[in-house]
PDB file of C-alpha atoms and ligand atoms in Angstrom:
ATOM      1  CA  UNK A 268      16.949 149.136  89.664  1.00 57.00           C
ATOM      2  CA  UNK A 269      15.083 148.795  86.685  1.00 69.00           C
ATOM      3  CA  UNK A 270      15.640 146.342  83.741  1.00 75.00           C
ATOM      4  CA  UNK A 271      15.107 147.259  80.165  1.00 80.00           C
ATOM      5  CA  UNK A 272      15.031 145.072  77.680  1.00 84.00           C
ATOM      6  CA  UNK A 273      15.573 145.925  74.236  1.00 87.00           C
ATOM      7  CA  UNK A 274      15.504 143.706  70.707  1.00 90.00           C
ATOM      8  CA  UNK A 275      17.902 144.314  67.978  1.00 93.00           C
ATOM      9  CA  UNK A 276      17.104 144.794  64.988  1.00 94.00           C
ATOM     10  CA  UNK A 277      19.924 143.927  63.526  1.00 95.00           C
ATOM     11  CA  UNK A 278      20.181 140.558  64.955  1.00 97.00           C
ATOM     12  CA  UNK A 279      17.015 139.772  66.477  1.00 94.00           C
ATOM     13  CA  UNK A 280      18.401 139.158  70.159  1.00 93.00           C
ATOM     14  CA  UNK A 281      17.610 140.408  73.504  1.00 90.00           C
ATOM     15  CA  UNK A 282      20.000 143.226  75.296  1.00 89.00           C
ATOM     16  CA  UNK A 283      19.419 143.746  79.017  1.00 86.00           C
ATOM     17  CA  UNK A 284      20.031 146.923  80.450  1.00 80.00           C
ATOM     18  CA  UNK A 285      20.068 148.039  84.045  1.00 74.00           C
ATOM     19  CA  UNK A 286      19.787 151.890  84.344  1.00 69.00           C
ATOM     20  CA  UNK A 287      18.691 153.872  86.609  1.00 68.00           C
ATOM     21  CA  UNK A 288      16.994 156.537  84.893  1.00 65.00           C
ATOM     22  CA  UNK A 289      15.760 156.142  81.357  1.00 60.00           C
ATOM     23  CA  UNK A 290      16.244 159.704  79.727  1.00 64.00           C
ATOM     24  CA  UNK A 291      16.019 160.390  75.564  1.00 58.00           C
ATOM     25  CA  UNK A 292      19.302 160.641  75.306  1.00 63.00           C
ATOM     26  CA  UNK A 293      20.425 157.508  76.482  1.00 68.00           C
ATOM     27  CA  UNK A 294      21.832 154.733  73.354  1.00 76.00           C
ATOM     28  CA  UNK A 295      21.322 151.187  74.013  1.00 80.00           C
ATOM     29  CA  UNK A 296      23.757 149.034  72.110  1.00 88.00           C
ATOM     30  CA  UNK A 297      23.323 145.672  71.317  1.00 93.00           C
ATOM     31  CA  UNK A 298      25.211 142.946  73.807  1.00 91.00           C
ATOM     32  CA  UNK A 299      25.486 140.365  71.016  1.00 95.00           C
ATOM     33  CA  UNK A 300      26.545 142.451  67.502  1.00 97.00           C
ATOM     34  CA  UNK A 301      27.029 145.957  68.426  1.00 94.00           C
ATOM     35  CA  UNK A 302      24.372 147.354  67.181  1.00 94.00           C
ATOM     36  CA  UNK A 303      21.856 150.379  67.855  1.00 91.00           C
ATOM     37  CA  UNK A 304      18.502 149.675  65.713  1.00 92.00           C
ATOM     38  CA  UNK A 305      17.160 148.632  69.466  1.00 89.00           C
ATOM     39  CA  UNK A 306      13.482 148.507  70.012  1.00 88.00           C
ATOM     40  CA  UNK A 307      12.173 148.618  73.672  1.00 85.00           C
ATOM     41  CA  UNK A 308      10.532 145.049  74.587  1.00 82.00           C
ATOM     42  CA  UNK A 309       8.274 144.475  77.619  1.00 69.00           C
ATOM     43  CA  UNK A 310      10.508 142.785  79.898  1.00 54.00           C
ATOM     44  CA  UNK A 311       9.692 138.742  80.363  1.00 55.00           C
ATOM     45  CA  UNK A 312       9.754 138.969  83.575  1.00 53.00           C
ATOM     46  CA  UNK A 313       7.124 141.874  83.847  1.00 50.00           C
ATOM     47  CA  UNK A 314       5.051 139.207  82.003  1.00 51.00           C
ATOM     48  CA  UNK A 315       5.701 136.326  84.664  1.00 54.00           C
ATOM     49  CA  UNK A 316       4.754 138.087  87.239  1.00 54.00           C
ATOM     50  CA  UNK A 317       1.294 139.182  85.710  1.00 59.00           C
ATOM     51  CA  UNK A 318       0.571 135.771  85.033  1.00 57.00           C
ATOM     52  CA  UNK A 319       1.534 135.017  89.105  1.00 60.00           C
ATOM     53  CA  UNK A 320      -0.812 137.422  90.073  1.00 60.00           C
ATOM     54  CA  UNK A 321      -3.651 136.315  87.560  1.00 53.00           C
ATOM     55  CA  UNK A 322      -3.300 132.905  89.158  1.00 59.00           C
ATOM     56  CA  UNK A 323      -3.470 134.614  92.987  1.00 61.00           C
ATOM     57  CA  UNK A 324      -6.434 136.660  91.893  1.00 56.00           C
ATOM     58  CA  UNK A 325      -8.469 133.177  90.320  1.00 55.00           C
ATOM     59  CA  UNK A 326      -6.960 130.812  91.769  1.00 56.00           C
ATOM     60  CA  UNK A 327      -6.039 127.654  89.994  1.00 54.00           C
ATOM     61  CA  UNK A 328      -7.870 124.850  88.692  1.00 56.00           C
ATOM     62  CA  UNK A 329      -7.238 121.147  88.968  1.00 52.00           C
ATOM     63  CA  UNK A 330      -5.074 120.307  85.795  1.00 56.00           C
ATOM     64  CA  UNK A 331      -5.121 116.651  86.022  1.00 57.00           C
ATOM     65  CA  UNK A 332      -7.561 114.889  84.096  1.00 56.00           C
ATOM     66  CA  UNK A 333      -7.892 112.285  87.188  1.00 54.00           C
ATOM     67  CA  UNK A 334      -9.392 115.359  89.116  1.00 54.00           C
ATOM     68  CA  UNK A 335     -12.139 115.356  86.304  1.00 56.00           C
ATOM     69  CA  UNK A 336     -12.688 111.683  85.874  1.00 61.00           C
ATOM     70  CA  UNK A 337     -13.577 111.448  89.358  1.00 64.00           C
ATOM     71  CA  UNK A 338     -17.183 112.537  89.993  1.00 63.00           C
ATOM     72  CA  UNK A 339     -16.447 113.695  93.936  1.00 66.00           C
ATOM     73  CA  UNK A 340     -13.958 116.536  92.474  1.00 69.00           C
ATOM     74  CA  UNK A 341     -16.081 118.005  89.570  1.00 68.00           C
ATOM     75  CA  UNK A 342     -17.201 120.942  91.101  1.00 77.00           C
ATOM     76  CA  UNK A 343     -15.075 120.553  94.028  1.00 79.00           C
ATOM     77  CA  UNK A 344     -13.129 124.039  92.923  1.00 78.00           C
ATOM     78  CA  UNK A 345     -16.042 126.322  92.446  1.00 79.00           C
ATOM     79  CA  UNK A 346     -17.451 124.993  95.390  1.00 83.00           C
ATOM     80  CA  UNK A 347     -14.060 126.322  96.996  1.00 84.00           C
ATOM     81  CA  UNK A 348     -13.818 129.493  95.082  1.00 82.00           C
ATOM     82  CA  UNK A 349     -17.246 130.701  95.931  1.00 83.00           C
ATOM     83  CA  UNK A 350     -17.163 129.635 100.054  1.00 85.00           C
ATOM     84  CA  UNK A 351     -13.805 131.803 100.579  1.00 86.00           C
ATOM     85  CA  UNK A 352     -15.623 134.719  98.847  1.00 85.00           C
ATOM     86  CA  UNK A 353     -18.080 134.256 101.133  1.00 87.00           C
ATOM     87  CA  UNK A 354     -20.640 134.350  98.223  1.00 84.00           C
ATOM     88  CA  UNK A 355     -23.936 131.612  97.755  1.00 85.00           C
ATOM     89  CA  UNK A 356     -23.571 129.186  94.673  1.00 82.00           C
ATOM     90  CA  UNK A 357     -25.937 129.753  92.006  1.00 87.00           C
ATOM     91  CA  UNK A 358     -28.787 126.965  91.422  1.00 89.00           C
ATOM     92  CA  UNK A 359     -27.763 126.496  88.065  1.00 87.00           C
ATOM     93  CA  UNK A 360     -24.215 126.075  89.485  1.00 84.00           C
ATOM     94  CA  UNK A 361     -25.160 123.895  92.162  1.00 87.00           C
ATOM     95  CA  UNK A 362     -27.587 121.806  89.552  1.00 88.00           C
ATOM     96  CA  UNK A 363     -24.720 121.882  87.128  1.00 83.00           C
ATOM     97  CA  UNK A 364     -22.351 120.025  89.636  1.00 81.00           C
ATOM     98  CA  UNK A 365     -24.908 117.764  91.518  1.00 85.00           C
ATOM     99  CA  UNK A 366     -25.657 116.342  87.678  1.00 83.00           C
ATOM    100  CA  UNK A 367     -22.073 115.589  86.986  1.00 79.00           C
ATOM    101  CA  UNK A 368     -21.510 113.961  90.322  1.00 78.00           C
ATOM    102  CA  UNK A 369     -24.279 111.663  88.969  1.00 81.00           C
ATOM    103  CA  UNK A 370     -22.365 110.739  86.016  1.00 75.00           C
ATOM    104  CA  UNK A 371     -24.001 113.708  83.671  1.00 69.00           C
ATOM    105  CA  UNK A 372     -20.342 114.659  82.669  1.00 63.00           C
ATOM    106  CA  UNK A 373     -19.991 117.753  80.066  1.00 59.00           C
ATOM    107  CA  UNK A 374     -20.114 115.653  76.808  1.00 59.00           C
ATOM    108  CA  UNK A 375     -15.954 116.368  75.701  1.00 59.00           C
ATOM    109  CA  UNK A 376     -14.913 114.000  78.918  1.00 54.00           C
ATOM    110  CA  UNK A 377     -17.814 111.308  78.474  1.00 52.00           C
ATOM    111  CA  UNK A 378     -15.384 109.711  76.025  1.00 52.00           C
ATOM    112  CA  UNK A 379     -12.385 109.678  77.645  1.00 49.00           C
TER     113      UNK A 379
HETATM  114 ZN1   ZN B 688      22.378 142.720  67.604  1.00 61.07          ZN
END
């Protein structure tokens, strides 16, 4: 069933509805003051779940800094992404990552 999510304007908080068809006539009312200024939100959870396939689609990268300080990882993750593609790594890629295995690291982490 779907969820609709609506803001009040009156107070500024979120009103779930389940219904099962959305037609023009139906009213929202608000869950918290009554009200029925509501204006139709994109749900969060619509959101969430774009964001879970975005990460499915790209993968994810190392967050830890440790993954970057350590010269055997840089590149470690495009190496991944482009061998389960199937696909060959550039030569700038490859000459990118060889360099910062040899200590070359992009200038922002040469400091840290
Ligand atoms: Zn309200």
């Amino acid at each position: 069933m779907p969820i609709y999510e609506f803001k009040c304007q009156d107070c500024g908080r979120l009103t779930s509805v389940f219904v099962k068809t959305m037609d023009a006539s139906y009213q929202a009312q608000c869950q918290h003051c009554g009200g029925r200024k509501l204006e139709r939100v994109v749900s969060r959870f619509a959101y969430r779940k774009s964001d879970e396939t975005i990460l499915e689609e790209y993968g994810s990268e190392p967050r830890r800094l440790e993954d970057y300080k350590d010269p055997r990882q840089i590149g470690r993750w495009v190496e991944r992404k482009f061998s389960e593609q199937g696909l060959e790594m550039p030569e700038e890629t490859r000459k990118m990552i060889d360099a910062a295995r040899e200590g070359d690291l992009p200038s922002p982490l040469k400091d840290s």
